[in-house]
C-alpha positions as YAML, in Angstrom:
chain: A
units: angstrom
residues:
- id: 1
  name: MET
  ca: [86.00, 2.78, 188.57]
- id: 2
  name: ARG
  ca: [89.73, 3.10, 188.24]
- id: 3
  name: THR
  ca: [92.12, 2.87, 191.15]
- id: 4
  name: ALA
  ca: [93.49, 6.06, 192.66]
- id: 5
  name: GLY
  ca: [96.87, 5.37, 191.04]
- id: 6
  name: GLU
  ca: [95.31, 4.97, 187.60]
- id: 7
  name: TYR
  ca: [93.23, 8.12, 188.03]
- id: 8
  name: ILE
  ca: [96.16, 10.23, 189.26]
- id: 9
  name: TYR
  ca: [99.10, 8.95, 187.23]
- id: 10
  name: ALA
  ca: [97.64, 7.50, 184.01]
- id: 11
  name: GLY
  ca: [95.10, 10.29, 183.57]
- id: 12
  name: HIS
  ca: [91.32, 10.57, 183.47]
- id: 13
  name: PRO
  ca: [88.61, 12.12, 181.29]
- id: 14
  name: LEU
  ca: [88.13, 15.82, 181.98]
- id: 15
  name: GLU
  ca: [85.54, 16.53, 184.69]
- id: 16
  name: ALA
  ca: [85.67, 12.89, 185.85]
- id: 17
  name: ILE
  ca: [84.76, 12.11, 189.45]
- id: 18
  name: SER
  ca: [86.56, 8.99, 190.64]
- id: 19
  name: VAL
  ca: [84.54, 6.44, 192.61]
- id: 20
  name: PRO
  ca: [86.56, 3.20, 192.55]
- id: 21
  name: ILE
  ca: [84.42, 0.07, 192.76]
- id: 22
  name: PHE
  ca: [87.43, -1.96, 193.95]
- id: 23
  name: SER
  ca: [90.61, -1.38, 195.87]
- id: 24
  name: TYR
  ca: [93.31, -4.01, 196.05]
- id: 25
  name: ALA
  ca: [95.43, -5.57, 198.77]
- id: 26
  name: TYR
  ca: [98.90, -6.62, 197.58]
- id: 27
  name: LYS
  ca: [100.94, -9.20, 199.47]
- id: 28
  name: PRO
  ca: [104.39, -10.17, 198.14]
- id: 29
  name: LYS
  ca: [104.84, -13.90, 197.63]
- id: 30
  name: ASP
  ca: [107.78, -15.84, 199.07]
- id: 31
  name: ILE
  ca: [111.19, -14.18, 198.56]
- id: 32
  name: LYS
  ca: [112.61, -17.29, 196.79]
- id: 33
  name: LEU
  ca: [109.85, -17.07, 194.20]
- id: 34
  name: ARG
  ca: [110.53, -13.36, 193.69]
- id: 35
  name: ILE
  ca: [114.27, -13.97, 193.26]
- id: 36
  name: ASN
  ca: [113.62, -16.72, 190.68]
- id: 37
  name: PHE
  ca: [111.16, -14.44, 188.91]
- id: 38
  name: ALA
  ca: [113.77, -11.66, 188.70]
- id: 39
  name: LYS
  ca: [116.33, -14.10, 187.24]
- id: 40
  name: LYS
  ca: [113.87, -15.27, 184.58]
- id: 41
  name: GLU
  ca: [113.07, -11.67, 183.74]
- id: 42
  name: GLN
  ca: [116.63, -10.84, 182.63]
- id: 43
  name: ASN
  ca: [115.84, -11.33, 178.94]
- id: 44
  name: ARG
  ca: [112.22, -10.24, 178.80]
- id: 45
  name: ALA
  ca: [109.56, -8.68, 181.00]
- id: 46
  name: LEU
  ca: [107.18, -11.14, 182.66]
- id: 47
  name: ASP
  ca: [103.82, -10.69, 184.36]
- id: 48
  name: ALA
  ca: [104.64, -9.06, 187.72]
- id: 49
  name: HIS
  ca: [101.25, -10.19, 189.07]
- id: 50
  name: LYS
  ca: [102.87, -13.59, 189.61]
- id: 51
  name: VAL
  ca: [104.98, -12.33, 192.51]
- id: 52
  name: TYR
  ca: [102.05, -10.84, 194.46]
- id: 53
  name: GLU
  ca: [98.85, -12.19, 195.90]
- id: 54
  name: ILE
  ca: [96.31, -9.60, 194.76]
- id: 55
  name: THR
  ca: [92.99, -9.47, 196.58]
- id: 56
  name: PRO
  ca: [90.22, -7.25, 195.21]
- id: 57
  name: ILE
  ca: [88.14, -5.50, 197.88]
- id: 58
  name: GLU
  ca: [84.74, -4.22, 196.75]
- id: 59
  name: ASN
  ca: [83.89, -0.66, 197.79]
- id: 60
  name: LYS
  ca: [80.86, -1.08, 200.09]
- id: 61
  name: ASN
  ca: [80.00, 2.63, 199.67]
- id: 62
  name: PHE
  ca: [80.10, 2.59, 195.87]
- id: 63
  name: LEU
  ca: [76.35, 2.72, 195.23]
- id: 64
  name: GLU
  ca: [75.68, 5.37, 197.87]
- id: 65
  name: ASP
  ca: [78.62, 7.50, 196.69]
- id: 66
  name: VAL
  ca: [77.37, 7.44, 193.09]
- id: 67
  name: LYS
  ca: [73.82, 8.31, 194.23]
- id: 68
  name: LYS
  ca: [75.16, 11.32, 196.17]
- id: 69
  name: ILE
  ca: [77.16, 12.55, 193.18]
- id: 70
  name: ARG
  ca: [74.22, 12.12, 190.84]
- id: 71
  name: HIS
  ca: [71.92, 14.01, 193.21]
- id: 72
  name: LYS
  ca: [74.38, 16.93, 193.43]
- id: 73
  name: LEU
  ca: [74.87, 17.05, 189.66]
- id: 74
  name: GLY
  ca: [71.16, 17.01, 188.82]
- id: 75
  name: ASN
  ca: [70.64, 13.49, 187.48]
- id: 76
  name: LYS
  ca: [72.97, 13.87, 184.50]
- id: 77
  name: PRO
  ca: [73.85, 10.72, 182.55]
- id: 78
  name: ILE
  ca: [76.74, 8.73, 184.02]
- id: 79
  name: LEU
  ca: [79.66, 7.47, 181.93]
- id: 80
  name: VAL
  ca: [81.41, 4.62, 183.70]
- id: 81
  name: ILE
  ca: [85.05, 4.02, 182.74]
- id: 82
  name: CYS
  ca: [87.95, 1.87, 183.89]
- id: 83
  name: ARG
  ca: [91.22, 0.95, 182.18]
- id: 84
  name: ILE
  ca: [89.89, -1.49, 179.55]
- id: 85
  name: GLY
  ca: [86.18, -1.94, 180.30]
- id: 86
  name: GLY
  ca: [85.78, -4.92, 182.65]
- id: 87
  name: ARG
  ca: [85.34, -3.18, 185.99]
- id: 88
  name: SER
  ca: [83.22, -0.44, 184.47]
- id: 89
  name: LYS
  ca: [80.90, -2.99, 182.84]
- id: 90
  name: TYR
  ca: [80.43, -4.65, 186.23]
- id: 91
  name: ALA
  ca: [79.80, -1.28, 187.90]
- id: 92
  name: ALA
  ca: [77.39, -0.03, 185.21]
- id: 93
  name: ASN
  ca: [75.36, -3.24, 185.54]
- id: 94
  name: LEU
  ca: [75.32, -2.87, 189.33]
- id: 95
  name: LEU
  ca: [74.05, 0.71, 189.04]
- id: 96
  name: ALA
  ca: [71.36, -0.30, 186.51]
- id: 97
  name: LYS
  ca: [70.22, -3.22, 188.68]
- id: 98
  name: ASN
  ca: [69.79, -0.74, 191.53]
- id: 99
  name: GLY
  ca: [67.45, 1.48, 189.53]
- id: 100
  name: MET
  ca: [69.81, 4.05, 188.07]
- id: 101
  name: ARG
  ca: [68.93, 5.20, 184.57]
- id: 102
  name: GLU
  ca: [71.16, 6.71, 181.88]
- id: 103
  name: VAL
  ca: [74.26, 4.80, 182.97]
- id: 104
  name: TYR
  ca: [76.69, 4.02, 180.15]
- id: 105
  name: ASN
  ca: [79.81, 1.87, 180.09]
- id: 106
  name: VAL
  ca: [82.68, 3.28, 178.01]
- id: 107
  name: ASP
  ca: [83.56, 0.33, 175.79]
- id: 108
  name: GLY
  ca: [87.32, -0.22, 175.70]
- id: 109
  name: GLY
  ca: [87.84, 1.90, 178.81]
- id: 110
  name: PHE
  ca: [90.29, 4.74, 179.29]
- id: 111
  name: LEU
  ca: [92.82, 3.20, 176.91]
- id: 112
  name: GLU
  ca: [90.29, 3.47, 174.08]
- id: 113
  name: TRP
  ca: [89.35, 6.99, 175.27]
- id: 114
  name: LYS
  ca: [92.98, 8.06, 174.84]
- id: 115
  name: ARG
  ca: [93.34, 6.27, 171.49]
- id: 116
  name: ALA
  ca: [90.31, 8.22, 170.26]
- id: 117
  name: LYS
  ca: [92.13, 11.42, 171.31]
- id: 118
  name: LEU
  ca: [89.29, 12.48, 173.61]
- id: 119
  name: PRO
  ca: [90.23, 15.12, 176.21]
- id: 120
  name: TYR
  ca: [91.82, 13.95, 179.44]
- id: 121
  name: GLY
  ca: [93.86, 15.27, 182.36]
- id: 122
  name: GLY
  ca: [96.29, 13.93, 184.93]
- id: 123
  name: GLU
  ca: [100.05, 13.52, 185.02]
...
């Protein structure tokens, strides 16, 4: 569920196979807005999302990719995980609505996985 950057740089559960449900297009907002944002940020960090238009793009191959993986792995249960649980909940529901059984959302996402000191890899 997680983006490639999250999977690579923030880490991932061991043996995880990444199939992002969304990718994102980032477009910087007007330069004047970004300059003003930087000035306001001198004393404290602000939400950097405000200087970009962020457009989620749903992965049209998501369902088919997961079906292929499940077929190759012998119909094992699927744990669906994202950073905090929102995207993975959406994806787990999508898989269940399309007839997949034994699909489980990891409540709290990868952040909770790490807090619980479960094994993970990555940089």
